[in-house]
Amino acid sequence: METFFRYNWIVREQWYTWCADLPPEELLRQRTGGAGSILKTFFHVIDVEWSWLQLLQGKPDEAEDFAHYQTLGAVRDLDRKLHLDVELFVRAWEPSMEKRAYIDRRTDGHVELAAWGEIVRHVIAHEIHHMGQLSVWARELGEEPVSANVIGKRLIQPD
Amino acid sequence: METFFRYNWIVREQWYTWCADLPPEELLRQRTGGAGSILKTFFHVIDVEWSWLQLLQGKPDEAEDFAHYQTLGAVRDLDRKLHLDVELFVRAWEPSMEKRAYIDRRTDGHVELAAWGEIVRHVIAHEIHHMGQLSVWARELGEEPVSANVIGKRLIQPD
């Protein structure tokens, strides 16, 4: 599980570097799909990752307001702050947690059970999905997107 | 590992159903990003999934030609055919394969080692990334994209 998280963190950093070369107004420009803008998509990815892992641990997950994070620097600072919690959880992940039940109480009173393994994979897939959206926006801007390759990032040392 | 593959296969089927409601010319229309069109993106995802798993097994991975797969039905038939090989490999996956070395011989004579665990994750992330691209194209068409949610697909039965 940790391998996929480390992949996402590497790719996210590469996208931040890519963003730093864009005119800042492009980061906030409204676009079709995703979370509506490049910067808001990063904010959303960071928020979803942290919030789900907080929920699993029964910890508070107060939603942040994107209005306070309107620059790349502010989003990266938030990411660095939340990452401390995220990384602790990911490093402590064990296969025995896969089937642990999470009780998902919906606002309509409806209750669903989900397995921790599903929620952790949701967090992983969520980010990859949104980075795919960014890659289309990059091409629309006439820019080369960040590679989504897992291979070549030295994530696992082969025997 | 199997959980992520099953997720991708469910989502892919949902996208096929989504595609069936589109005018056929939209499937082949050139778009920005991805593999250039909706149908070619599916073809590419199917091809990459199958080819990497064949390579790991030292089996032939003759590239198919997209020119022969210009309808949703033809792509789905190819998918069903290749899926037999893919599913056998995925079901036989064991954690002991994670660090097994794959020797990647590039056309320029350069040789790189990759771990099987990296390649299998590459295949998984590759599809999720491309489905993210489809979701932007769906919004550009004024359509609701298929959900990328992992939660709610009954992939793991919680304890």
Short mmCIF file of C-alpha atoms in Angstrom, two decimals:
data_model
loop_
_atom_site.label_atom_id
_atom_site.label_comp_id
_atom_site.label_asym_id
_atom_site.label_seq_id
_atom_site.Cartn_x
_atom_site.Cartn_y
_atom_site.Cartn_z
CA MET A 1 0.00 0.00 0.00
CA GLU A 2 2.81 2.35 0.96
CA THR A 3 4.33 2.00 -2.53
CA PHE A 4 1.28 3.58 -4.16
CA PHE A 5 1.25 6.43 -1.64
CA ARG A 6 4.93 7.11 -2.25
CA TYR A 7 4.20 7.09 -6.00
CA ASN A 8 1.44 9.66 -5.52
CA TRP A 9 3.63 11.90 -3.37
CA ILE A 10 6.45 11.86 -5.95
CA VAL A 11 4.06 12.63 -8.82
CA ARG A 12 2.38 15.39 -6.78
CA GLU A 13 5.75 17.06 -6.14
CA GLN A 14 6.55 16.84 -9.85
CA TRP A 15 3.22 18.52 -10.66
CA TYR A 16 3.96 21.28 -8.13
CA THR A 17 7.26 21.94 -9.93
CA TRP A 18 5.36 21.93 -13.24
CA CYS A 19 2.85 24.44 -11.79
CA ALA A 20 5.61 26.77 -10.65
CA ASP A 21 6.44 27.43 -14.32
CA LEU A 22 2.86 28.44 -15.19
CA PRO A 23 1.56 32.00 -15.00
CA PRO A 24 -0.20 32.07 -11.56
CA GLU A 25 -3.56 33.02 -13.11
CA GLU A 26 -3.60 29.67 -14.95
CA LEU A 27 -3.65 27.88 -11.58
CA LEU A 28 -6.97 29.47 -10.63
CA ARG A 29 -8.56 29.61 -14.10
CA GLN A 30 -11.87 27.74 -14.26
CA ARG A 31 -11.60 24.57 -16.35
CA THR A 32 -13.96 21.79 -17.39
CA GLY A 33 -13.94 18.72 -15.12
CA GLY A 34 -11.80 17.91 -12.10
CA ALA A 35 -12.30 20.21 -9.13
CA GLY A 36 -12.68 23.21 -11.48
CA SER A 37 -9.14 24.62 -11.46
CA ILE A 38 -5.62 23.26 -11.22
CA LEU A 39 -5.02 24.64 -7.72
CA LYS A 40 -8.40 23.56 -6.39
CA THR A 41 -7.74 20.04 -7.70
CA PHE A 42 -4.54 19.86 -5.63
CA PHE A 43 -6.36 21.27 -2.61
CA HIS A 44 -9.09 18.65 -3.06
CA VAL A 45 -6.60 15.77 -3.41
CA ILE A 46 -4.71 16.82 -0.26
CA ASP A 47 -7.95 17.30 1.68
CA VAL A 48 -9.46 13.95 0.65
CA GLU A 49 -6.28 12.04 1.44
CA TRP A 50 -5.93 13.54 4.91
CA SER A 51 -9.66 13.54 5.78
CA TRP A 52 -10.23 9.87 5.01
CA LEU A 53 -7.22 8.78 7.03
CA GLN A 54 -8.34 10.98 9.94
CA LEU A 55 -11.83 9.46 9.77
CA LEU A 56 -10.41 5.93 9.88
CA GLN A 57 -8.55 6.87 13.05
CA GLY A 58 -11.60 8.49 14.65
CA LYS A 59 -9.81 11.85 14.61
CA PRO A 60 -11.27 15.26 13.71
CA ASP A 61 -11.28 16.10 10.00
CA GLU A 62 -12.38 19.76 9.97
CA ALA A 63 -12.74 20.78 6.36
CA GLU A 64 -10.42 23.57 5.26
CA ASP A 65 -11.76 26.36 3.07
CA PHE A 66 -10.12 26.71 -0.35
CA ALA A 67 -10.69 30.48 -0.14
CA HIS A 68 -7.68 30.58 2.22
CA TYR A 69 -5.40 28.68 -0.19
CA GLN A 70 -5.31 30.70 -3.38
CA THR A 71 -1.61 30.37 -4.19
CA LEU A 72 0.64 27.43 -4.98
CA GLY A 73 2.74 28.28 -1.94
CA ALA A 74 -0.25 28.21 0.40
CA VAL A 75 -1.43 24.85 -0.98
CA ARG A 76 2.06 23.37 -0.65
CA ASP A 77 2.31 24.62 2.94
CA LEU A 78 -1.02 22.96 3.76
CA ASP A 79 0.18 19.77 2.08
CA ARG A 80 3.41 19.75 4.11
CA LYS A 81 1.43 20.23 7.32
CA LEU A 82 -1.15 17.49 6.65
CA HIS A 83 1.47 15.15 5.24
CA LEU A 84 2.89 14.54 8.72
CA ASP A 85 -0.38 12.85 9.77
CA VAL A 86 -0.77 11.05 6.45
CA GLU A 87 2.72 9.60 6.43
CA LEU A 88 2.42 8.32 10.02
CA PHE A 89 -0.76 6.46 9.07
CA VAL A 90 0.65 5.04 5.84
CA ARG A 91 3.86 3.82 7.49
CA ALA A 92 1.83 2.07 10.20
CA TRP A 93 -0.41 0.29 7.66
CA GLU A 94 -0.56 -3.49 8.08
CA PRO A 95 -2.33 -6.14 6.01
CA SER A 96 -4.41 -7.00 9.09
CA MET A 97 -6.20 -3.64 8.66
CA GLU A 98 -7.56 -4.56 5.20
CA LYS A 99 -10.95 -5.87 6.34
CA ARG A 100 -11.42 -3.69 9.40
CA ALA A 101 -14.90 -2.16 9.20
CA TYR A 102 -15.50 1.57 8.90
CA ILE A 103 -19.04 2.71 9.67
CA ASP A 104 -19.97 5.36 7.13
CA ARG A 105 -22.90 7.41 8.53
CA ARG A 106 -24.42 9.44 5.72
CA THR A 107 -26.15 12.76 6.32
CA ASP A 108 -29.50 11.15 5.39
CA GLY A 109 -29.18 8.74 8.35
CA HIS A 110 -28.27 5.87 6.06
CA VAL A 111 -25.37 3.68 7.31
CA GLU A 112 -22.91 1.79 5.08
CA LEU A 113 -20.01 -0.43 6.08
CA ALA A 114 -16.74 -0.09 4.19
CA ALA A 115 -13.47 -1.98 4.68
CA TRP A 116 -10.38 0.07 5.55
CA GLY A 117 -8.67 -1.57 2.54
CA GLU A 118 -11.34 -0.08 0.28
CA ILE A 119 -10.96 3.38 1.79
CA VAL A 120 -7.19 3.40 1.53
CA ARG A 121 -7.40 2.29 -2.11
CA HIS A 122 -10.01 4.96 -2.70
CA VAL A 123 -7.56 7.61 -1.50
CA ILE A 124 -4.85 6.25 -3.80
CA ALA A 125 -7.07 5.96 -6.90
CA HIS A 126 -8.64 9.36 -6.20
CA GLU A 127 -5.32 11.13 -6.63
CA ILE A 128 -4.26 9.16 -9.73
CA HIS A 129 -7.65 9.93 -11.30
CA HIS A 130 -7.28 13.67 -10.67
CA MET A 131 -3.70 13.71 -11.99
CA GLY A 132 -5.10 12.20 -15.20
CA GLN A 133 -7.44 15.18 -15.43
CA LEU A 134 -4.51 17.56 -14.97
CA SER A 135 -2.73 15.84 -17.86
CA VAL A 136 -5.57 16.81 -20.23
CA TRP A 137 -5.52 20.39 -18.97
CA ALA A 138 -1.73 20.45 -19.46
CA ARG A 139 -2.14 19.40 -23.10
CA GLU A 140 -4.87 22.03 -23.54
CA LEU A 141 -2.28 24.57 -22.34
CA GLY A 142 0.17 23.21 -24.92
CA GLU A 143 2.39 21.80 -22.15
CA GLU A 144 3.88 18.34 -21.61
CA PRO A 145 2.17 16.78 -18.55
CA VAL A 146 4.07 15.10 -15.73
CA SER A 147 4.58 11.40 -16.46
CA ALA A 148 2.23 8.99 -14.69
CA ASN A 149 4.76 6.15 -14.98
CA VAL A 150 5.19 4.01 -11.89
CA ILE A 151 8.22 2.30 -13.42
CA GLY A 152 11.51 4.17 -13.08
CA LYS A 153 10.77 5.89 -9.76
CA ARG A 154 12.84 3.41 -7.67
CA LEU A 155 9.79 2.54 -5.58
CA ILE A 156 10.77 -1.11 -5.13
CA GLN A 157 14.34 -2.43 -5.24
CA PRO A 158 14.23 -5.59 -7.39
CA ASP A 159 16.00 -8.72 -6.11
CA MET B 1 -3.27 -6.25 -5.85
CA GLU B 2 -6.28 -8.12 -7.22
CA THR B 3 -8.63 -5.60 -5.56
CA PHE B 4 -7.29 -2.74 -7.70
CA PHE B 5 -7.56 -4.83 -10.87
CA ARG B 6 -11.15 -5.74 -10.05
CA TYR B 7 -11.85 -2.04 -9.44
CA ASN B 8 -10.41 -1.16 -12.86
CA TRP B 9 -12.43 -3.87 -14.61
CA ILE B 10 -15.70 -2.69 -12.99
CA VAL B 11 -15.00 0.95 -13.89
CA ARG B 12 -14.01 -0.01 -17.43
CA GLU B 13 -17.31 -1.87 -17.92
CA GLN B 14 -19.20 1.16 -16.60
CA TRP B 15 -17.39 3.37 -19.11
CA TYR B 16 -18.26 0.95 -21.93
CA THR B 17 -21.92 1.27 -20.95
CA TRP B 18 -21.50 5.05 -20.87
CA CYS B 19 -19.90 4.95 -24.35
CA ALA B 20 -22.79 2.93 -25.76
CA ASP B 21 -25.06 5.97 -25.25
CA LEU B 22 -22.77 8.30 -27.21
CA PRO B 23 -23.08 8.90 -30.95
CA PRO B 24 -20.43 6.51 -32.42
CA GLU B 25 -18.54 9.38 -34.11
CA GLU B 26 -17.77 10.83 -30.66
CA LEU B 27 -15.80 7.68 -29.83
CA LEU B 28 -13.33 8.29 -32.65
CA ARG B 29 -13.28 12.10 -32.55
CA GLN B 30 -9.78 13.50 -31.98
CA ARG B 31 -9.42 15.06 -28.52
CA THR B 32 -6.65 16.79 -26.59
CA GLY B 33 -4.61 14.50 -24.33
CA GLY B 34 -5.03 10.82 -23.52
CA ALA B 35 -4.51 8.49 -26.46
CA GLY B 36 -6.25 11.00 -28.77
CA SER B 37 -9.80 9.60 -28.83
CA ILE B 38 -12.10 7.84 -26.39
CA LEU B 39 -11.95 4.52 -28.24
CA LYS B 40 -8.19 4.62 -28.76
CA THR B 41 -7.75 5.30 -25.03
CA PHE B 42 -9.63 2.10 -24.21
CA PHE B 43 -7.64 0.20 -26.82
CA HIS B 44 -4.42 1.55 -25.31
CA VAL B 45 -5.44 0.65 -21.73
CA ILE B 46 -6.35 -2.90 -22.73
CA ASP B 47 -3.17 -3.30 -24.76
CA VAL B 48 -0.87 -1.97 -22.02
CA GLU B 49 -2.48 -4.15 -19.33
CA TRP B 50 -2.17 -7.33 -21.36
CA SER B 51 1.27 -6.58 -22.87
CA TRP B 52 3.01 -5.88 -19.55
CA LEU B 53 1.64 -9.04 -17.97
CA GLN B 54 2.69 -11.07 -21.02
CA LEU B 55 6.19 -9.58 -20.84
CA LEU B 56 6.50 -10.51 -17.16
CA GLN B 57 5.65 -14.09 -18.08
CA GLY B 58 8.10 -14.17 -20.99
CA LYS B 59 5.19 -14.63 -23.39
CA PRO B 60 4.68 -12.98 -26.81
CA ASP B 61 3.04 -9.56 -26.72
CA GLU B 62 2.46 -8.84 -30.42
CA ALA B 63 1.07 -5.34 -30.67
CA GLU B 64 -2.41 -5.13 -32.13
CA ASP B 65 -3.21 -2.38 -34.65
CA PHE B 66 -5.92 0.06 -33.59
CA ALA B 67 -6.94 0.38 -37.26
CA HIS B 68 -8.67 -3.00 -36.84
CA TYR B 69 -10.65 -1.90 -33.76
CA GLN B 70 -12.68 1.13 -34.84
CA THR B 71 -15.94 0.28 -33.05
CA LEU B 72 -16.88 -0.11 -29.40
CA GLY B 73 -17.96 -3.70 -30.12
CA ALA B 74 -14.58 -4.60 -31.66
CA VAL B 75 -12.68 -3.08 -28.71
CA ARG B 76 -14.87 -4.91 -26.21
CA ASP B 77 -14.35 -8.20 -28.07
CA LEU B 78 -10.58 -7.68 -27.93
CA ASP B 79 -10.86 -6.85 -24.22
CA ARG B 80 -12.85 -10.04 -23.51
CA LYS B 81 -10.26 -12.11 -25.39
CA LEU B 82 -7.20 -10.62 -23.66
CA HIS B 83 -8.92 -10.56 -20.29
CA LEU B 84 -8.65 -14.36 -20.02
CA ASP B 85 -4.83 -14.07 -19.87
CA VAL B 86 -4.94 -11.02 -17.62
CA GLU B 87 -7.27 -12.55 -15.07
CA LEU B 88 -5.22 -15.77 -14.84
CA PHE B 89 -2.12 -13.73 -14.05
CA VAL B 90 -3.85 -11.47 -11.53
CA ARG B 91 -5.46 -14.37 -9.67
CA ALA B 92 -2.10 -16.11 -9.41
CA TRP B 93 -0.36 -13.01 -8.01
CA GLU B 94 1.48 -13.58 -4.73
CA PRO B 95 3.34 -11.13 -2.46
CA SER B 96 6.52 -13.14 -3.11
CA MET B 97 6.47 -11.78 -6.70
CA GLU B 98 6.78 -8.14 -5.56
CA LYS B 99 10.57 -7.86 -5.83
CA ARG B 100 11.14 -10.28 -8.66
CA ALA B 101 13.36 -8.57 -11.23
CA TYR B 102 12.23 -7.80 -14.78
CA ILE B 103 15.00 -6.96 -17.24
CA ASP B 104 13.78 -4.10 -19.39
CA ARG B 105 15.87 -4.00 -22.58
CA ARG B 106 15.33 -0.68 -24.33
CA THR B 107 15.63 -0.31 -28.09
CA ASP B 108 18.76 1.84 -27.61
CA GLY B 109 20.55 -1.14 -25.98
CA HIS B 110 20.14 0.35 -22.51
CA VAL B 111 19.06 -2.14 -19.81
CA GLU B 112 17.00 -1.26 -16.71
CA LEU B 113 15.84 -3.52 -13.90
CA ALA B 114 12.29 -3.14 -12.62
CA ALA B 115 10.49 -5.04 -9.87
CA TRP B 116 7.35 -6.98 -10.81
CA GLY B 117 5.55 -5.06 -8.06
CA GLU B 118 6.37 -1.81 -9.84
CA ILE B 119 5.16 -3.08 -13.19
CA VAL B 120 1.89 -4.42 -11.82
CA ARG B 121 1.25 -1.10 -10.05
CA HIS B 122 2.13 0.70 -13.26
CA VAL B 123 -0.59 -1.24 -15.08
CA ILE B 124 -3.13 -0.35 -12.37
CA ALA B 125 -2.23 3.36 -12.18
CA HIS B 126 -2.07 3.61 -15.97
CA GLU B 127 -5.75 2.73 -16.32
CA ILE B 128 -6.90 4.98 -13.45
CA HIS B 129 -4.93 7.86 -14.99
CA HIS B 130 -6.56 7.38 -18.39
CA MET B 131 -10.04 7.10 -16.87
CA GLY B 132 -9.37 10.48 -15.27
CA GLN B 133 -8.73 11.88 -18.74
CA LEU B 134 -12.01 10.39 -19.96
CA SER B 135 -13.81 12.17 -17.14
CA VAL B 136 -12.66 15.57 -18.47
CA TRP B 137 -13.74 14.64 -22.00
CA ALA B 138 -17.12 13.53 -20.60
CA ARG B 139 -17.62 16.95 -18.97
CA GLU B 140 -16.57 18.64 -22.22
CA LEU B 141 -19.37 16.65 -23.89
CA GLY B 142 -21.78 17.88 -21.19
CA GLU B 143 -22.09 14.35 -19.77
CA GLU B 144 -21.71 13.02 -16.23
CA PRO B 145 -18.57 10.85 -16.10
CA VAL B 146 -18.46 7.38 -14.56
CA SER B 147 -17.62 7.58 -10.84
CA ALA B 148 -14.04 6.77 -9.89
CA ASN B 149 -15.08 5.79 -6.34
CA VAL B 150 -13.47 2.67 -4.96
CA ILE B 151 -15.84 2.69 -1.99
CA GLY B 152 -19.25 1.14 -2.62
CA LYS B 153 -18.18 -1.45 -5.21
CA ARG B 154 -18.16 -4.35 -2.70
CA LEU B 155 -14.51 -5.07 -3.45
CA ILE B 156 -13.67 -6.13 0.13
CA GLN B 157 -16.16 -7.58 2.60
CA PRO B 158 -15.53 -5.81 5.92
CA ASP B 159 -15.25 -7.93 9.09
#
